[in-house]
Short mmCIF file of C-alpha atoms and ligand atoms in Angstrom, two decimals:
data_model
loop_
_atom_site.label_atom_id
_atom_site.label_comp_id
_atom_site.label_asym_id
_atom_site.label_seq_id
_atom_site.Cartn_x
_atom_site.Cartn_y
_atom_site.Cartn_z
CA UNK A 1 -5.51 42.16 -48.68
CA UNK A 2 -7.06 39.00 -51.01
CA UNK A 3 -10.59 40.06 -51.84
CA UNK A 4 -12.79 37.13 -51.38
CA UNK A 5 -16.53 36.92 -52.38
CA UNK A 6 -18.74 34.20 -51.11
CA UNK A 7 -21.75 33.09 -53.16
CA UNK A 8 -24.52 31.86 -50.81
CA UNK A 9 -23.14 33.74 -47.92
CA UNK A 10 -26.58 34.16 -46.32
CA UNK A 11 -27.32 30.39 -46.08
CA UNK A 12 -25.29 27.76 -43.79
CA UNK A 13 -22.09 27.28 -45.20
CA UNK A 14 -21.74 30.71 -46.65
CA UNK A 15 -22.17 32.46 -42.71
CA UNK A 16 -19.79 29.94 -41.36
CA UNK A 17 -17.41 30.41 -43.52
CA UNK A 18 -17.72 34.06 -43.04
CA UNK A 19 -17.37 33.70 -39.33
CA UNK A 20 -14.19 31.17 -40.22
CA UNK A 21 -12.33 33.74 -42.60
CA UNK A 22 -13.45 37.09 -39.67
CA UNK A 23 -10.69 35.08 -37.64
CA UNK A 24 -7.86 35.35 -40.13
CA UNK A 25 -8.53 38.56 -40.69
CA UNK A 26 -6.30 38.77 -43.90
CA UNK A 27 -9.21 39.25 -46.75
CA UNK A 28 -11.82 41.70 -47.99
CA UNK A 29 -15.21 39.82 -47.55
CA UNK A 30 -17.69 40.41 -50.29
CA UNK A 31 -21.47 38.74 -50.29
CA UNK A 32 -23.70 38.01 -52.86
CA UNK A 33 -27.56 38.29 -51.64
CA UNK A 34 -30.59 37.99 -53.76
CA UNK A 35 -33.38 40.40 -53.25
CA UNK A 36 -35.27 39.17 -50.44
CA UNK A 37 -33.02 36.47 -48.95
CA UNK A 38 -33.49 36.06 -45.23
CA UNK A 39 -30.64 37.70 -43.38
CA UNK A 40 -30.87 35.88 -40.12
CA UNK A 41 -27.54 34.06 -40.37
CA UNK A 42 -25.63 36.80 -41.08
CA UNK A 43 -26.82 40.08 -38.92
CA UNK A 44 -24.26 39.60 -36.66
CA UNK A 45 -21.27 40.20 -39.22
CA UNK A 46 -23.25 42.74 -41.69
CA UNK A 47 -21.04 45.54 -40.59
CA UNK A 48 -17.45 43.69 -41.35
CA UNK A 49 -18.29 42.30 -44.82
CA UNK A 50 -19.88 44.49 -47.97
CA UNK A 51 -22.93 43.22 -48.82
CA UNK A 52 -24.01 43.10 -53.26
CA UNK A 53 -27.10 42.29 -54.61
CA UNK A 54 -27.01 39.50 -57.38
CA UNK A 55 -29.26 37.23 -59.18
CA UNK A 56 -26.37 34.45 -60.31
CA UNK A 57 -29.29 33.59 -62.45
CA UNK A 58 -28.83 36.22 -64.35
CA UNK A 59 -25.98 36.43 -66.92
CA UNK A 60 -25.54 40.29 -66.81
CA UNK A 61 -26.22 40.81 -63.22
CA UNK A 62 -23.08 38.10 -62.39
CA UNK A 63 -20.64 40.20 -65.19
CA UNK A 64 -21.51 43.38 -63.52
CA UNK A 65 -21.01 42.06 -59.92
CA UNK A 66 -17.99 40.23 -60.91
CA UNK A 67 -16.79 43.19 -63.23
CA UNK A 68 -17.10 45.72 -59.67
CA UNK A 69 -16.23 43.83 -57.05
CA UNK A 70 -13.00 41.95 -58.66
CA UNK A 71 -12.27 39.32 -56.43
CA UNK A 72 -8.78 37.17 -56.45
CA UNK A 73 -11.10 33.90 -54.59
CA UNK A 74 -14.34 32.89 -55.07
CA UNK A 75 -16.29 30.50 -52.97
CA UNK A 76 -19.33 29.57 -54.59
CA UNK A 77 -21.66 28.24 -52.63
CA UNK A 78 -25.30 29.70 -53.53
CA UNK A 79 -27.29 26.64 -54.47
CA UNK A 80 -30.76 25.01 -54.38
CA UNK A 81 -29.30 22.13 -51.95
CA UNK A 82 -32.19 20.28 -50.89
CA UNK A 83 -32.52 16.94 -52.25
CA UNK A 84 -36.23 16.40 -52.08
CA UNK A 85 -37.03 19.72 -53.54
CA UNK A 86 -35.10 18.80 -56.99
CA UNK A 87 -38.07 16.17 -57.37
CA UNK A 88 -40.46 18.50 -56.79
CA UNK A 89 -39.05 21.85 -58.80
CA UNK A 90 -36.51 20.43 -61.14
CA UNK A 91 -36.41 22.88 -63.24
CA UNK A 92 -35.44 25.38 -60.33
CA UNK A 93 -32.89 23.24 -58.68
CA UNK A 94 -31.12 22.61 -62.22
CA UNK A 95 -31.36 26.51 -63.24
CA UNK A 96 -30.39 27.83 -59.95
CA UNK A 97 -27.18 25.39 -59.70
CA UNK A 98 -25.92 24.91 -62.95
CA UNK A 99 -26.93 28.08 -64.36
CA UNK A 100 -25.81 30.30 -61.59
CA UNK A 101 -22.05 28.50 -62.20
CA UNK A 102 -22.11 28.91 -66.01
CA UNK A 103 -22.66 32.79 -65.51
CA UNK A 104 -19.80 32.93 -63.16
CA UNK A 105 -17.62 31.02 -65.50
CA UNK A 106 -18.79 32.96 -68.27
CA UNK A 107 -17.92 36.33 -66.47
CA UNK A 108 -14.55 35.46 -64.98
CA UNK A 109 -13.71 34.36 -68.63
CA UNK A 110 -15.03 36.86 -70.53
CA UNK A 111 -13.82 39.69 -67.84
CA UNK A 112 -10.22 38.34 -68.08
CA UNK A 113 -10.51 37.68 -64.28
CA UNK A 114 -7.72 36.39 -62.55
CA UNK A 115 -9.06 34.50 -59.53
CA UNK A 116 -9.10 31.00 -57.96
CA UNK A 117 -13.45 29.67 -57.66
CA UNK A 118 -14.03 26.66 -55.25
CA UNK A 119 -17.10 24.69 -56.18
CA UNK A 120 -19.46 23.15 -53.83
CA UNK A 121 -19.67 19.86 -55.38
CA UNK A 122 -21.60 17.10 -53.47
CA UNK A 123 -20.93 13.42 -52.51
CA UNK A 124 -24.65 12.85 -53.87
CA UNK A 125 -22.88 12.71 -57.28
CA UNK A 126 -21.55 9.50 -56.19
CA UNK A 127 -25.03 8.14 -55.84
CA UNK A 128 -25.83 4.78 -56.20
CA UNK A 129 -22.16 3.17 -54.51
CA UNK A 130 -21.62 -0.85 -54.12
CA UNK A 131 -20.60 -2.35 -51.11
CA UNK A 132 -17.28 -3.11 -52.51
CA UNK A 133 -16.74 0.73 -53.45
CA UNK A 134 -16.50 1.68 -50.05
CA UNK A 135 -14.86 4.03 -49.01
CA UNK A 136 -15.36 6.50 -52.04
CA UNK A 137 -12.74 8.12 -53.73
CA UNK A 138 -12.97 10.78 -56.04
CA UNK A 139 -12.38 8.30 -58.89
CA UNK A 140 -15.52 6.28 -57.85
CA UNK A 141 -18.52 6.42 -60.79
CA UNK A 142 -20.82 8.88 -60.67
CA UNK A 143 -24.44 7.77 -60.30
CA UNK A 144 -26.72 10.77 -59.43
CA UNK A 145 -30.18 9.42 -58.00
CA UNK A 146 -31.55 12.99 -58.06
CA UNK A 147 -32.09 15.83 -60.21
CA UNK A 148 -30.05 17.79 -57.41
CA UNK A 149 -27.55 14.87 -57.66
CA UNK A 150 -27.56 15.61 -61.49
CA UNK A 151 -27.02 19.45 -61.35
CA UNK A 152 -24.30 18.90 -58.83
CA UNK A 153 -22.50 16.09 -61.74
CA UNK A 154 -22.96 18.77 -64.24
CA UNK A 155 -21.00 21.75 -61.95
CA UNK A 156 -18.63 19.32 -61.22
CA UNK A 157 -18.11 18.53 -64.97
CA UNK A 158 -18.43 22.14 -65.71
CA UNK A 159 -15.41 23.38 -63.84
CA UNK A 160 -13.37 20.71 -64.88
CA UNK A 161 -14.29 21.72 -68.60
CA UNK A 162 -13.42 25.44 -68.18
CA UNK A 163 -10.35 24.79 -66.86
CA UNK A 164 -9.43 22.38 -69.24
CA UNK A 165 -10.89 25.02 -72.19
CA UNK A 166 -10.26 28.28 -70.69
CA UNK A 167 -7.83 27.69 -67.68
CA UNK A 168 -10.68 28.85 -65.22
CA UNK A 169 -8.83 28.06 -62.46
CA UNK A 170 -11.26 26.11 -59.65
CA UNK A 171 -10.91 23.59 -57.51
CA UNK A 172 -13.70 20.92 -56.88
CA UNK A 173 -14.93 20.06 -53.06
CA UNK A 174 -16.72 16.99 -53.19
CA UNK A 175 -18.42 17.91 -49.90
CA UNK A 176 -19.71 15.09 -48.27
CA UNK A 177 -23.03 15.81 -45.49
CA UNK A 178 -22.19 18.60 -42.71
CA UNK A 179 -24.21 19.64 -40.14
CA UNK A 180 -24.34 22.13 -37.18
CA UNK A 181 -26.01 25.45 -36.11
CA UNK A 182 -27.82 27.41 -38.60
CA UNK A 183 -28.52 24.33 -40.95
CA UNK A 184 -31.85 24.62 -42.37
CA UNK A 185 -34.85 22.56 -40.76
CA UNK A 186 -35.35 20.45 -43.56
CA UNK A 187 -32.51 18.64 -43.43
CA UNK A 188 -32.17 15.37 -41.20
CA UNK A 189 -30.20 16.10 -38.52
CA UNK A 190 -31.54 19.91 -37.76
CA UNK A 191 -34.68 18.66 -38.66
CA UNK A 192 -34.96 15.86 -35.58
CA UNK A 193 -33.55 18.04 -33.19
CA UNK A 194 -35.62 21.06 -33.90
CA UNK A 195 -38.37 18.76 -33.86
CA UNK A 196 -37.20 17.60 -30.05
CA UNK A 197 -36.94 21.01 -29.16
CA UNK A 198 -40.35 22.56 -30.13
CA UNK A 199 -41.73 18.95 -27.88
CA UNK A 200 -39.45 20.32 -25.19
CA UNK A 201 -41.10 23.93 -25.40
CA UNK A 202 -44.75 22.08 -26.08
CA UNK A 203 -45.27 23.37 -29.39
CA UNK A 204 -46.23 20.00 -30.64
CA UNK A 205 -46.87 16.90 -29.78
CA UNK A 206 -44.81 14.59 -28.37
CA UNK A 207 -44.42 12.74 -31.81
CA UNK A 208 -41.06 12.79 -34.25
CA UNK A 209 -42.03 12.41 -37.54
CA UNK A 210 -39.17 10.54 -39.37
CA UNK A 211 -38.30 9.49 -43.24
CA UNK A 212 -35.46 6.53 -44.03
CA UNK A 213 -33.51 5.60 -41.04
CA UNK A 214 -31.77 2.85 -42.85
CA UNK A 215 -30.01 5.09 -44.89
CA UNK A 216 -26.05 5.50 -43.82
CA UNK A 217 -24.04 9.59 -44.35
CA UNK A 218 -20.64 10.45 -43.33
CA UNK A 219 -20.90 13.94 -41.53
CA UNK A 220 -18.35 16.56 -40.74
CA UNK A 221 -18.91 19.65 -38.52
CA UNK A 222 -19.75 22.69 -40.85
CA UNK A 223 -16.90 24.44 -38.79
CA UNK A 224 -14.74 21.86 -39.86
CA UNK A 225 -16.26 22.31 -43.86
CA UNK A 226 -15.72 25.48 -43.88
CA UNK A 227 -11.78 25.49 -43.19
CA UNK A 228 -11.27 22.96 -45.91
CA UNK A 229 -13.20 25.05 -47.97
CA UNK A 230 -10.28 27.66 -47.07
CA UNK A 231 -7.63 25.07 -47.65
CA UNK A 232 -8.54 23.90 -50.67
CA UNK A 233 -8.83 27.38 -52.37
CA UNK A 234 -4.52 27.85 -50.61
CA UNK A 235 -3.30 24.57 -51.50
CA UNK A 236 -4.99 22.37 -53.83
CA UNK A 237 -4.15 22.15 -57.40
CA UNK A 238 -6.42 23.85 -60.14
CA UNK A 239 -8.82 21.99 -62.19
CA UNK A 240 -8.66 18.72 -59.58
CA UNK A 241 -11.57 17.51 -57.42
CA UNK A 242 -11.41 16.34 -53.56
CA UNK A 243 -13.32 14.47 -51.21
CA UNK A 244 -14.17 16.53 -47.72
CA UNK A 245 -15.50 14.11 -45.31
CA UNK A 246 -15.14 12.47 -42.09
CA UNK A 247 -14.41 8.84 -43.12
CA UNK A 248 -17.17 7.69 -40.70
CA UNK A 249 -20.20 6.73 -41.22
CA UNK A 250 -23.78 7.00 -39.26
CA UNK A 251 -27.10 5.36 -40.14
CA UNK A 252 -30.37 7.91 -39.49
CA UNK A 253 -31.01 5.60 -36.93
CA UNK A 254 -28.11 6.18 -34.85
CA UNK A 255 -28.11 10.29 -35.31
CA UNK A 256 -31.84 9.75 -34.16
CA UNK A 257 -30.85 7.78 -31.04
CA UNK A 258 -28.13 10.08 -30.45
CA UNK A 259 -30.46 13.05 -30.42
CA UNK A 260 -33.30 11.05 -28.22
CA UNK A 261 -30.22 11.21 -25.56
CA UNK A 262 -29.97 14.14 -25.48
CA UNK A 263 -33.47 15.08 -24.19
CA UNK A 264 -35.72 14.47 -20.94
CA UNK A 265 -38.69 14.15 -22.88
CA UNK A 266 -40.46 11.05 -24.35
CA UNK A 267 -40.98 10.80 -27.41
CA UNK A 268 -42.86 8.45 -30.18
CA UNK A 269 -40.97 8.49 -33.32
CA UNK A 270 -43.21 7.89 -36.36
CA UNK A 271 -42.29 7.07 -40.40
CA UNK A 272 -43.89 9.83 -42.48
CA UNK A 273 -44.07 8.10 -45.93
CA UNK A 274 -44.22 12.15 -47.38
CA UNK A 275 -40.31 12.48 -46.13
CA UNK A 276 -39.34 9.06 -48.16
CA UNK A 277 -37.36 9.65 -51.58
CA UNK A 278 -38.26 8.19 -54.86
CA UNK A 279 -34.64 7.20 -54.59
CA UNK A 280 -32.60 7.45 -51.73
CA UNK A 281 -28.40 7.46 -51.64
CA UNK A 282 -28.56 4.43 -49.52
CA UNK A 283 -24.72 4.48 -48.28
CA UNK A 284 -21.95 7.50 -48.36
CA UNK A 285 -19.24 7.11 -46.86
CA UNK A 286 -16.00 8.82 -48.11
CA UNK A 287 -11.93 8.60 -48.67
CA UNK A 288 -10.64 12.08 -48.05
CA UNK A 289 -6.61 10.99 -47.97
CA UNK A 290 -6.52 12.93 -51.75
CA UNK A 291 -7.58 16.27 -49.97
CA UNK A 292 -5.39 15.63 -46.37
CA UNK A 293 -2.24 14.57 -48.59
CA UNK A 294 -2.69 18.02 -50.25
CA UNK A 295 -3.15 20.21 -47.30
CA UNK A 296 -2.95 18.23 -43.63
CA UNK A 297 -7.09 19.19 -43.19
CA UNK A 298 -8.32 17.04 -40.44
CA UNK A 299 -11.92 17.58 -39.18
CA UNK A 300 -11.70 17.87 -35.24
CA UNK A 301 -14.80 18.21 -33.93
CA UNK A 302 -16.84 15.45 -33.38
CA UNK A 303 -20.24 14.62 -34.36
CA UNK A 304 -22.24 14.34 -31.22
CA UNK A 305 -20.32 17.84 -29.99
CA UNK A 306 -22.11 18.76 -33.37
CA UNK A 307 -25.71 17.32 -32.44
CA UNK A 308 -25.58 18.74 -29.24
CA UNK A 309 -24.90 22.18 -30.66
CA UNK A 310 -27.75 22.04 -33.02
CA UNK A 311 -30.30 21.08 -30.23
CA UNK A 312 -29.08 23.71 -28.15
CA UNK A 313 -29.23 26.06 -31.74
CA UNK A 314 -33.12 25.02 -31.71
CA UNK A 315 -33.69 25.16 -28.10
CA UNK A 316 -32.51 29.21 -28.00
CA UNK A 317 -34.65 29.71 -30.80
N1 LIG B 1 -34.40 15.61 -44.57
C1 LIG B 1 -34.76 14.47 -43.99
N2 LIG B 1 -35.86 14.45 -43.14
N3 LIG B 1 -34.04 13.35 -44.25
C2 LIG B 1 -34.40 12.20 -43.64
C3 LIG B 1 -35.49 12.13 -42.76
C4 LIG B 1 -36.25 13.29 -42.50
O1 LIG B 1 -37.22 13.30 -41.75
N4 LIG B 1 -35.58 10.85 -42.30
C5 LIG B 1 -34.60 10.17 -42.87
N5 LIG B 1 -33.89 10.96 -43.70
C6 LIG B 1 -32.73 10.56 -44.52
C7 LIG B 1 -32.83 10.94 -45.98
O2 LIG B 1 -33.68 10.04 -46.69
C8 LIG B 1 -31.35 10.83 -46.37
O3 LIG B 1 -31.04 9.47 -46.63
C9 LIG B 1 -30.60 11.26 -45.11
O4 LIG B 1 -31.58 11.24 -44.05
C10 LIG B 1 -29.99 12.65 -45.17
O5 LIG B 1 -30.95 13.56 -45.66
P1 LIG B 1 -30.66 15.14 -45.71
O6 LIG B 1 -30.27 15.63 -44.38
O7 LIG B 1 -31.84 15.78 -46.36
O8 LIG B 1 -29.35 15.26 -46.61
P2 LIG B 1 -28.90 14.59 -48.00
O9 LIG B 1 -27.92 13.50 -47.67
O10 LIG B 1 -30.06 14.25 -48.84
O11 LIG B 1 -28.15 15.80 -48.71
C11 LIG B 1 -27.28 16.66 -47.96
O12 LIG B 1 -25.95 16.25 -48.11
C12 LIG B 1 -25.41 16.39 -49.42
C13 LIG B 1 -23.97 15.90 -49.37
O13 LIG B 1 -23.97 14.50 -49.36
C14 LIG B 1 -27.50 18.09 -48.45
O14 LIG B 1 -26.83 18.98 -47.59
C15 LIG B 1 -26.99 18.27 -49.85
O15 LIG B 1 -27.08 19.65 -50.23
C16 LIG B 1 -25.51 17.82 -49.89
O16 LIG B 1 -25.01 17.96 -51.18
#
């Protein structure tokens, strides 16, 4: 059986993909947790994966985890991944991202480890994109607008430089936004319909509190994510980067609207000038034929099936 550890695997990604790879039931699931991270995603698959504790932060920690556990794949996927928060704590976003990736690196090198690592790039790296750039491919400039943006360029670059120098062999997922339930409430689209739930409950008042609407994402279905996360690690080629994404585009507006359909209740939306950006990705929309060519992915389910299942997520809460 492969043995497969997942960084991250307590957060969103990391307990999907968990859930995705408990269906194939052909690999040995190892987690990485740091002390105290909330186990809510993952109580209900505790028993059926073994379960390390890790500070990726921490050089010697990583070797000795890595060093134990021996894994053929890695999916790393632990991250500081909120974009606002890099403005506020750069420091942490940069240490937590890049560093956490050079101690892997670092390990599986010095180790002698034999194993495939995907990388949980971001399509923030692309940044500031022109109208006539659209849609992005991987060889699009990178123009990070964020110090999260920034610590994603420099695991992106990373990889690609240890497999160039050392013949670390990873593969790069330029993951464009996904969504669905278990995403944390910060983040746009679980953060409107959580807020449209607690209304529905009357936990607050009947007031949405909203940031940029103008701004335009291409989201996939983290269900979706998660099996090209799968695919990519089977059949991509080492060292190369891809683009994951739907190849459609929303504005905030629309997934707002979308989400105001879904519910009874009426509701005042209101700009919050707290949740603007000091710069803001204003378009991403992606070109994933490099990453279909290489392994037929096609995301399938579609994005209001994926609203809907967050505000029902938030509404069982
Ligand atoms: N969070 C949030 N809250 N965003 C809002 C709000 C709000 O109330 N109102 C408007 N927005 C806009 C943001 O300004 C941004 O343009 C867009 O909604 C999406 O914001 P997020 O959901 O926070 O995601 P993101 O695009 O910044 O980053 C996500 O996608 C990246 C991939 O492109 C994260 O998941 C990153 O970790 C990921 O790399």
């Amino acid at each position: 059986m492969r043995r497969v550890l997942v960084t991250g695997v307590t957060g969103f990604a990391g307990s999907h993909l968990v859930d995705y790879m408990l269906t194939r039931n052909d690999c040995e699931i190892f987690g990485i947790q740091r002390w105290r991270s909330p186990l809510e995603n993952v109580t209900h698959f505790l028993d059926r994966i073994t379960m390390v504790e890790c500070d990726l932060r921490d050089a010697s920690s990583t070797r000795d985890t890595l060093e134990r556990m021996r894994p053929d794949w890695i999916f790393h996927l632990a991250a500081q991944s909120f974009v606002p928060t890099s403005w506020s704590a750069p420091t942490e976003s940069l240490t937590t991202n890049v560093l956490g990736q050079l101690n892997i690196f670092e390990a599986v090198r010095r180790i002698g480890l034999q194993c495939r690592i995907q990388i949980a790039c971001s399509s923030e790296e692309y940044g500031m994109v022109y109208a006539d750039e659209l849609p992005i491919r991987e060889t699009n400039p990178l123009r990070p607008l964020s110090p999260y943006a920034v610590s994603k360029v420099a695991q992106d670059m990373l990889a690609y430089q240890y497999w160039m120098s050392w013949k670390v062999d990873s593969v790069r997922t330029r993951g464009f936004n996904h969504e669905g339930p278990r995403r944390g409430p910060v983040f746009v689209a679980s953060d409107f319909a959580k807020q449209i739930a607690d209304i529905e409950k009357g936990l607050k008042p009947p007031v949405l509190h909203v940031g940029n609407l103008e701004a335009r994402r291409d989201f996939t279905d983290v269900r979706d994510m998660v099996r090209g996360y799968w695919l990519a690690l089977e059949k991509c080629e080492p060292g190369e980067v891809y683009n994951l994404c739907s190849g459609k585009d929303y504005s905030i507006q629309r997934v707002l609207d979308l989400l105001l359909g879904m519910t009874k209740s009426k509701i005042e939306v209101r700009q919050d000038r707290m949740r603007l950006r000091p710069s803001d990705v204003p378009v991403l929309l992606g070109d994933r034929t490099k990453f279909t060519q290489a392994t037929g992915w096609e995301p399938v389910i579609p994005f209001e099936q994926t609203l809907q299942d967050m505000l029902d997520f938030w509404r069982a809460r």
